[in-house]
Protein backbone atom coordinates (compact mmCIF):
# COMPACT_ATOMS: atom_id res chain seq x y z
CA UNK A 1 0.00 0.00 0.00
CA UNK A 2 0.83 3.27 -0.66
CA UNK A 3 -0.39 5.89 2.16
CA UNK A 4 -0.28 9.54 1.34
CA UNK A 5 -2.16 12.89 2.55
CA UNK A 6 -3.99 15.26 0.53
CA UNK A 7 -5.63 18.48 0.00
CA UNK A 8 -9.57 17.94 -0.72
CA UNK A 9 -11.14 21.04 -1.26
CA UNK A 10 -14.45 21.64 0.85
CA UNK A 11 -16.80 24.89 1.02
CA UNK A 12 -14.17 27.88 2.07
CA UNK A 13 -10.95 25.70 2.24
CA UNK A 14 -9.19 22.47 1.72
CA UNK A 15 -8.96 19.59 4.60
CA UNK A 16 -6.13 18.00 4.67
CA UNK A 17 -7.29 13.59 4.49
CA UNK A 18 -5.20 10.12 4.79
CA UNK A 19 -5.78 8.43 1.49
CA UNK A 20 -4.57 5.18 -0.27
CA UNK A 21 -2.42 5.77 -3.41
CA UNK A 22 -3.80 3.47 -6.16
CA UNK A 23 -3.57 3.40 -10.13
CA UNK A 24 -4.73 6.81 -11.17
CA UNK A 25 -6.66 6.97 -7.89
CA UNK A 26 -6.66 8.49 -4.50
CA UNK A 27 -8.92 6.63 -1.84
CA UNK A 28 -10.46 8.61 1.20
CA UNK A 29 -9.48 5.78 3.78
CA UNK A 30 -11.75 7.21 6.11
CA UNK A 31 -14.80 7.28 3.88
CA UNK A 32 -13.89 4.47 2.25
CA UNK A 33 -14.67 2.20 6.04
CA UNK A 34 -17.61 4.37 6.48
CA UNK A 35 -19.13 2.88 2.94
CA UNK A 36 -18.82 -0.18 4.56
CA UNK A 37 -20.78 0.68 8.11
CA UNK A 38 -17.25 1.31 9.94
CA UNK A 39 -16.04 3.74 12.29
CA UNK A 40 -14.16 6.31 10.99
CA UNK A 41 -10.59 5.97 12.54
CA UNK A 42 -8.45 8.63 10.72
CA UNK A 43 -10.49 10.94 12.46
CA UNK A 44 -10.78 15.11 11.53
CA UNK A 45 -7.66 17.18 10.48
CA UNK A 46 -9.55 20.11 12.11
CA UNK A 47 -8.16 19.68 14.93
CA UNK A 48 -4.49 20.29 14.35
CA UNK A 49 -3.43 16.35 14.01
CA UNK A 50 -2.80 14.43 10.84
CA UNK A 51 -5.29 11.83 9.76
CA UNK A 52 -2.51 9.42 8.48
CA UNK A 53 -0.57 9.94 12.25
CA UNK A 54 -3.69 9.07 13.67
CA UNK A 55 -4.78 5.75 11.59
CA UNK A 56 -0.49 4.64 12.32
CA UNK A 57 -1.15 5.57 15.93
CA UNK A 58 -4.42 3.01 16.10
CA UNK A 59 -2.51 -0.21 15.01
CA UNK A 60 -2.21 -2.98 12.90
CA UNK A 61 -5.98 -3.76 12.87
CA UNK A 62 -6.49 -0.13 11.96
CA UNK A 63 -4.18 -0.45 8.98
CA UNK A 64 -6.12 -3.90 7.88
CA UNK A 65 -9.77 -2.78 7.88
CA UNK A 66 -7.91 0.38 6.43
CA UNK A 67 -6.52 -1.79 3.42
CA UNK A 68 -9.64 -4.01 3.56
CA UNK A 69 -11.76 -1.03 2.99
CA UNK A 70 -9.81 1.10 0.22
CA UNK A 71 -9.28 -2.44 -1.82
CA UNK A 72 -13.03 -3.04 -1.54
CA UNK A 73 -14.25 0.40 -2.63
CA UNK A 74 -11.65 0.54 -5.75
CA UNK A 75 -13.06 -2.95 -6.75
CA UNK A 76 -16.41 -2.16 -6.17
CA UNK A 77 -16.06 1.39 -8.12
CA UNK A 78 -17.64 3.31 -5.24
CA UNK A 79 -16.69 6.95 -6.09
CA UNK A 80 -19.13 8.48 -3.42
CA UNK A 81 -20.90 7.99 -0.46
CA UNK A 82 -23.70 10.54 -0.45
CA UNK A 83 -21.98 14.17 -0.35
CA UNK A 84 -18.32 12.27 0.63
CA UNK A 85 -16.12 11.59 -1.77
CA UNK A 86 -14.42 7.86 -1.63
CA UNK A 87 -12.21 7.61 -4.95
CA UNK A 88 -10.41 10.86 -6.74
CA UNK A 89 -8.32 10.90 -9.71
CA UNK A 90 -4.95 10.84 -8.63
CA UNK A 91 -4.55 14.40 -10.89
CA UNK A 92 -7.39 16.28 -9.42
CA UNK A 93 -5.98 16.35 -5.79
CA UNK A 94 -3.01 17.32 -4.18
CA UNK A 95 -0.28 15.70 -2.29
CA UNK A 96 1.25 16.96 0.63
CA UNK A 97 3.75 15.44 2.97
CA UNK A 98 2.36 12.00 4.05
CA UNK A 99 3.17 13.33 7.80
CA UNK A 100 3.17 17.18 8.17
CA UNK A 101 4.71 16.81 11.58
CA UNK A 102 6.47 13.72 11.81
CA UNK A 103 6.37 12.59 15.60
CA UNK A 104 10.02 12.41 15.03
CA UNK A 105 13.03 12.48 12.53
CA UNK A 106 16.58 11.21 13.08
CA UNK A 107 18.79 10.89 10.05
CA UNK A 108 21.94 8.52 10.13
CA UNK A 109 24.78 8.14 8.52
CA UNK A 110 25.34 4.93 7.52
CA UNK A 111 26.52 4.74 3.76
CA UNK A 112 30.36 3.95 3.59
CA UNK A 113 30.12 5.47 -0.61
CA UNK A 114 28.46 8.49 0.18
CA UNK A 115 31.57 9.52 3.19
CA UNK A 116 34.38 8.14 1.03
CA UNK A 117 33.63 10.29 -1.83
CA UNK A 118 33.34 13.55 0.91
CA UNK A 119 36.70 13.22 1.35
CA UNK A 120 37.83 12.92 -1.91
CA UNK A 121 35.65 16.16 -2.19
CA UNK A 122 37.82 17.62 0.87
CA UNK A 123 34.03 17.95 2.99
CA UNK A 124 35.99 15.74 5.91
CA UNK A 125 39.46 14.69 6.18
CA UNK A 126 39.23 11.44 7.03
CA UNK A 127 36.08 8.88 8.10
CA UNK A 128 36.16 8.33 11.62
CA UNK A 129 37.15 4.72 13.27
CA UNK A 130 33.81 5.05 15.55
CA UNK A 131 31.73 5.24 12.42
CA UNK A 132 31.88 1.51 11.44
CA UNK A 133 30.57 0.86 15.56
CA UNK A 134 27.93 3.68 16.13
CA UNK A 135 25.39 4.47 13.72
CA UNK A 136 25.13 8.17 14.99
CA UNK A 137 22.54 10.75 14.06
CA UNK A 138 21.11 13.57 14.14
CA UNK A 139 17.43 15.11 14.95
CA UNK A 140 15.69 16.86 12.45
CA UNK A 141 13.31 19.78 12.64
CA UNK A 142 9.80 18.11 12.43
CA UNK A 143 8.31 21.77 12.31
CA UNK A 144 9.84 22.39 9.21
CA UNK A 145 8.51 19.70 6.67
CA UNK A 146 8.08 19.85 3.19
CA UNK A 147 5.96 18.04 0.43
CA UNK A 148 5.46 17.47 -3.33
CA UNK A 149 5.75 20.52 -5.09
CA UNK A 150 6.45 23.15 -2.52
CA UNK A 151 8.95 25.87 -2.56
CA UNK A 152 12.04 25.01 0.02
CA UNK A 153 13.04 28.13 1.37
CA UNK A 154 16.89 28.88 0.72
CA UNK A 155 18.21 30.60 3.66
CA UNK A 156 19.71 34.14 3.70
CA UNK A 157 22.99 32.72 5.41
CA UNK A 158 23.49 30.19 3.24
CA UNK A 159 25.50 30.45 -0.48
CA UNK A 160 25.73 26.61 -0.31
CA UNK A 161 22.64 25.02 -0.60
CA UNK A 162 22.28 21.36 -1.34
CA UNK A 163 19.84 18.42 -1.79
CA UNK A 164 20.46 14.83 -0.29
CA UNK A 165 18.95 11.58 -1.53
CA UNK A 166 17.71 9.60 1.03
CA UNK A 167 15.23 7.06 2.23
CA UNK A 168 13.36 7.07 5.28
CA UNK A 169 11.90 4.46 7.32
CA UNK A 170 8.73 5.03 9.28
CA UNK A 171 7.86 3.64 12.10
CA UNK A 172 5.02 1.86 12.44
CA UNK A 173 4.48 -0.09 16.19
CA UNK A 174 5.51 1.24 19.26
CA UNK A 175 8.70 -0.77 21.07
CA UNK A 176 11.76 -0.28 23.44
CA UNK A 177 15.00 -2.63 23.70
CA UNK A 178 13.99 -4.07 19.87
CA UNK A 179 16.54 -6.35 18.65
CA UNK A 180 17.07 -6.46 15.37
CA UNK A 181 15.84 -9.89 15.05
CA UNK A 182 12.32 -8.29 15.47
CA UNK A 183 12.50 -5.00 14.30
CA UNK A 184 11.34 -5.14 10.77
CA UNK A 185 7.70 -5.19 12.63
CA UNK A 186 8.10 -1.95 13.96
CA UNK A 187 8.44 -0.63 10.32
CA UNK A 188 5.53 0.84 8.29
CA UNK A 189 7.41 1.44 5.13
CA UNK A 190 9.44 3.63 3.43
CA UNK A 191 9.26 7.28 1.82
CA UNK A 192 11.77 9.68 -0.05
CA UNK A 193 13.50 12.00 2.37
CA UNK A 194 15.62 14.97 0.77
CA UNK A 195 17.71 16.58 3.21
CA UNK A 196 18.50 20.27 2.31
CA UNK A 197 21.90 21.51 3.82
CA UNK A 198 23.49 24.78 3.98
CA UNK A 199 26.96 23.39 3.58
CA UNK A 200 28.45 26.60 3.99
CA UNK A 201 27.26 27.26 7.16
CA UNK A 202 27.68 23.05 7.86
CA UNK A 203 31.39 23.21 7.51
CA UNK A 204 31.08 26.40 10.50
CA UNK A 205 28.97 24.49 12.57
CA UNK A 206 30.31 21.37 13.23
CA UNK A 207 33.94 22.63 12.91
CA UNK A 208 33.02 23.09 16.94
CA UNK A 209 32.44 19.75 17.17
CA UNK A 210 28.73 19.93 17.46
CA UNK A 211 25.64 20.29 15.24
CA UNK A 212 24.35 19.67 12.39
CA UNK A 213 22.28 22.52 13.89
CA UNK A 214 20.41 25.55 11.82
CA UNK A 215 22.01 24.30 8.75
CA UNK A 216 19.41 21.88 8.48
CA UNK A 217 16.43 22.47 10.60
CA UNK A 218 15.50 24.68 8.00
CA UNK A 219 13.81 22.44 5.70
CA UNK A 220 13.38 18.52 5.31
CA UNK A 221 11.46 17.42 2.30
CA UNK A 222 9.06 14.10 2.55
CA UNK A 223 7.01 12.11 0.59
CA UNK A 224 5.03 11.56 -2.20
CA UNK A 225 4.11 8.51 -0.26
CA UNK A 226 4.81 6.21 2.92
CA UNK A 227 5.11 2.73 0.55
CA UNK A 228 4.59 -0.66 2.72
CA UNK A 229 7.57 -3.10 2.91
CA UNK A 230 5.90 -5.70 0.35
CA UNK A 231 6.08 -3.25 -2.14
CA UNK A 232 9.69 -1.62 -1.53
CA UNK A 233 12.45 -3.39 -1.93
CA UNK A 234 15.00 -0.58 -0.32
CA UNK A 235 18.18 -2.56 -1.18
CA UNK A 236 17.72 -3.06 -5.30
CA UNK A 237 15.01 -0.27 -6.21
CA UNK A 238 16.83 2.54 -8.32
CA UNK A 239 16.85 5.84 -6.59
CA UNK A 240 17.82 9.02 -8.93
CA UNK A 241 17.99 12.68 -8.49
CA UNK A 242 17.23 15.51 -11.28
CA UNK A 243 18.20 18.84 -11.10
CA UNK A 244 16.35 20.87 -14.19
CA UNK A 245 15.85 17.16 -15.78
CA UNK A 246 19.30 16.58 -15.46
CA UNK A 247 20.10 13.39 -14.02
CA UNK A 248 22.35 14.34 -11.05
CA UNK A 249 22.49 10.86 -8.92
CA UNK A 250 20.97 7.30 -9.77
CA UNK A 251 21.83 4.11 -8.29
CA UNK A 252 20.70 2.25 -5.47
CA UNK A 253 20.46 2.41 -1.97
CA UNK A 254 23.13 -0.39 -1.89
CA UNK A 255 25.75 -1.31 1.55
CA UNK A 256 24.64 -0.46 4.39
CA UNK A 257 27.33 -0.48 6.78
CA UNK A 258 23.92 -0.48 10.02
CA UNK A 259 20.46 -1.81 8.37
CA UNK A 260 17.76 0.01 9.37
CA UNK A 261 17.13 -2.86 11.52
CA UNK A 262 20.20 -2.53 13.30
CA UNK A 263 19.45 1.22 13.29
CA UNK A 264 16.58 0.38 15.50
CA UNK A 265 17.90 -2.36 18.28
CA UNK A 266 20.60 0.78 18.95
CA UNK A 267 17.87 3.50 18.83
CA UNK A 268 15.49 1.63 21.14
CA UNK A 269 17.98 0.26 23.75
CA UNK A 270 16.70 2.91 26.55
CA UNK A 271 14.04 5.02 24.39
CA UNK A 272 10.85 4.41 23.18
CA UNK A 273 10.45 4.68 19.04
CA UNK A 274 6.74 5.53 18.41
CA UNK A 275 4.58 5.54 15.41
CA UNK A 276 5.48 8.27 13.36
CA UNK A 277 9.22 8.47 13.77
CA UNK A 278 11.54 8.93 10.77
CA UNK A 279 14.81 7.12 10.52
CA UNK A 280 16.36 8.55 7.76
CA UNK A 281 19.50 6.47 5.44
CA UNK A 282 22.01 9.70 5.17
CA UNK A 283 22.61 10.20 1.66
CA UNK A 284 23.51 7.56 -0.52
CA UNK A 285 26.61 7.47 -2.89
CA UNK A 286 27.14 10.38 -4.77
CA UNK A 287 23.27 11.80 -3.70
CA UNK A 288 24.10 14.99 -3.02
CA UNK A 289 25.90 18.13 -5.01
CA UNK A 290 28.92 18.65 -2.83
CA UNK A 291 30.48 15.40 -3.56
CA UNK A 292 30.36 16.01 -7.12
CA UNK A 293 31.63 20.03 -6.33
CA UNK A 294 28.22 20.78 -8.27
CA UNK A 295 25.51 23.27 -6.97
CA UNK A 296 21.78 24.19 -7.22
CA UNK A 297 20.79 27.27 -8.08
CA UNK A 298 17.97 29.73 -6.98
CA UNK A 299 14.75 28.71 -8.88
CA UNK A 300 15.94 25.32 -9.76
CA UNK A 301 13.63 22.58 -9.91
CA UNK A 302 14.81 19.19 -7.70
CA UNK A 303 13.39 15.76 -8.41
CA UNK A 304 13.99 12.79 -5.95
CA UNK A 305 12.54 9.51 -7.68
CA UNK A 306 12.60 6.15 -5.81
CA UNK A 307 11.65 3.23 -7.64
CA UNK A 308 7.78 1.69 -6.16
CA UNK A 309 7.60 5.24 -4.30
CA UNK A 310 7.70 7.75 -6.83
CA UNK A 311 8.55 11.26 -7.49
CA UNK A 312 9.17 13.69 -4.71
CA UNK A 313 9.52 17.17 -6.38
CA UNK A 314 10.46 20.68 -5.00
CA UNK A 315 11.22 24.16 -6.32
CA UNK A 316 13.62 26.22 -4.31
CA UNK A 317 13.01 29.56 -3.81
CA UNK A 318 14.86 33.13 -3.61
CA UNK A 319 17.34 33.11 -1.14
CA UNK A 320 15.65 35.01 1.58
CA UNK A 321 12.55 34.71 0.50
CA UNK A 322 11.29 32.18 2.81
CA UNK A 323 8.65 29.06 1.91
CA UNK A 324 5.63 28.76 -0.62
CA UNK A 325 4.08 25.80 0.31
CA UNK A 326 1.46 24.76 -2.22
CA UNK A 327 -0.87 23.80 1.00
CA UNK A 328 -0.32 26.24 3.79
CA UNK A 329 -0.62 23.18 6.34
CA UNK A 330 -0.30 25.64 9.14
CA UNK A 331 -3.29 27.42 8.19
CA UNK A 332 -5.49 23.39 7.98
CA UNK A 333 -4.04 23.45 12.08
């Protein structure tokens, strides 16, 4: 399955609703159970949550009477459900980010290609021994998310900015101590996750020997879809990036020197991961501009494509200018 969020316009102002990504089709998860005499379980965006947070939040027999239910109304055909619409053409609604506010986001670093070509780049001198024991991370700004086809801000302090080409994987179930023997439970699926960086700014930062700090919180891109495991297969599909419809990065996933598996038994060994939380890959080989010394410009158009998740696509914007989202999500709170 393919879950995704989307804008369905209403008298005065769009709602923002958990849908089912199908062939050509977007399915109203929550209307689609009602059709069938269920209780909703999405619940309303009105009140500052996301649906799709909500449905993960309920549990695995939430997620089966939701697939049971958007499977039965696409094979039945049932478009409506007096004034509530159950199907919409995929092109006549917009995505936003599957999870406006993730509960969380931690991105690791776990791709041996993607550090070895940094320092032939001259980003790092050297990779460090603790690397290939720790899979360390940082925590993202989950108040700064981004979806298909908004504007990422560029940021006044930054002449450096760059994309990253990563995947994320979301967790599904609750847990605490998970080994890694048992962990691919805990995971929902998988989405796109670009990572903007001021690398400018970067380089500054963590010369101190902290940080990543503002050089990233402002902006993390998402989406178009959370895909379930039995349709992803992270370690083979073809990931590419486009810059202007230039091909930029392609290639796969590949080595990872911590699976995301192993990512979790360390994560969880004395905290709690909950539905919602992203654990993002770090960038894959050769995913990003700065280890190819190449660099986006203002106005540029950048295209993340995962193969069995799709296209996430983003404009960025003026430096200074701040965001244009296509959805003002804080205005749906």
């Amino acid at each position: 399955m393919k879950f995704v969020t989307f804008a369905a316009n209403r008298p005065g102002r769009p709602v923002l609703r958990a849908g089912v990504l199908g062939d050509g089709v977007v399915v109203d998860i929550d209307h689609a159970i009602a059709a069938r005499g269920g209780e909703p379980l999405a619940g309303s965006s009105a009140d500052g949550g996301s649906q799709l947070l909500t449905l993960i939040r309920a549990g695995d027999r939430a997620m089966e009477i939701a697939r049971a239910a958007t499977e039965h109304a696409v094979a039945a055909g049932d478009e409506h459900q007096g004034d509530d619409v159950i199907i919409h053409p995929a092109g006549e609604v917009q995505l936003v980010s599957p999870l406006p506010r993730p509960n969380s986001l931690r991105d690791y670093l776990v791709v041996e290609e993607h550090l070895r070509n940094c320092v032939t780049a001259g980003l790092i001198d050297s990779i460090a021994d603790e690397w290939y024991h720790i899979p360390a991370h940082y925590k993202g700004n989950v108040d700064e998310i981004y979806g298909p086809d908004d504007t990422v801000p560029w940021p006044a302090y930054t002449d450096k900015l760059d994309y990253e080409l990563e995947i994320c994987a979301v967790i599904g179930t609750p847990g605490r101590r998970i080994s890694a023997e048992d962990a691919g439970r805990h995971i929902l699926g998988y989405t796109l996750y670009n990572d903007w960086s001021a690398r400018d700014l970067q380089a500054r930062e963590m010369s101190i020997g902290t940080g990543p700090g503002i050089c990233k919180d402002f902006g993390s891109s998402i989406g178009p879809c959370i895909v379930t495991p039995d349709e992803f297969d992270r370690d083979t599909a073809h990931l590419e990036a486009r810059i202007d419809g230039e091909v930029w990065s392609s290639g796969v996933l590949g080595a990872m020197h911590f699976s995301f598996e192993e990512i979790i038994e360390w994560t969880s060994q004395e905290e709690t991961l909950r539905p919602g939380d992203l654990l993002g890959s770090g960038t894959v080989g050769r995913g990003c501009g700065a280890e190819m010394d190449r660099w986006i410009t203002e106005g540029c158009v950048v295209e993340l494509e995962a193969e069995g998740i799709g296209v996430l696509r983003n404009r960025v914007g003026r430096k200074g200018a701040g965001p244009t989202r296509v959805i003002d999500v804080e205005a749906l709170r």
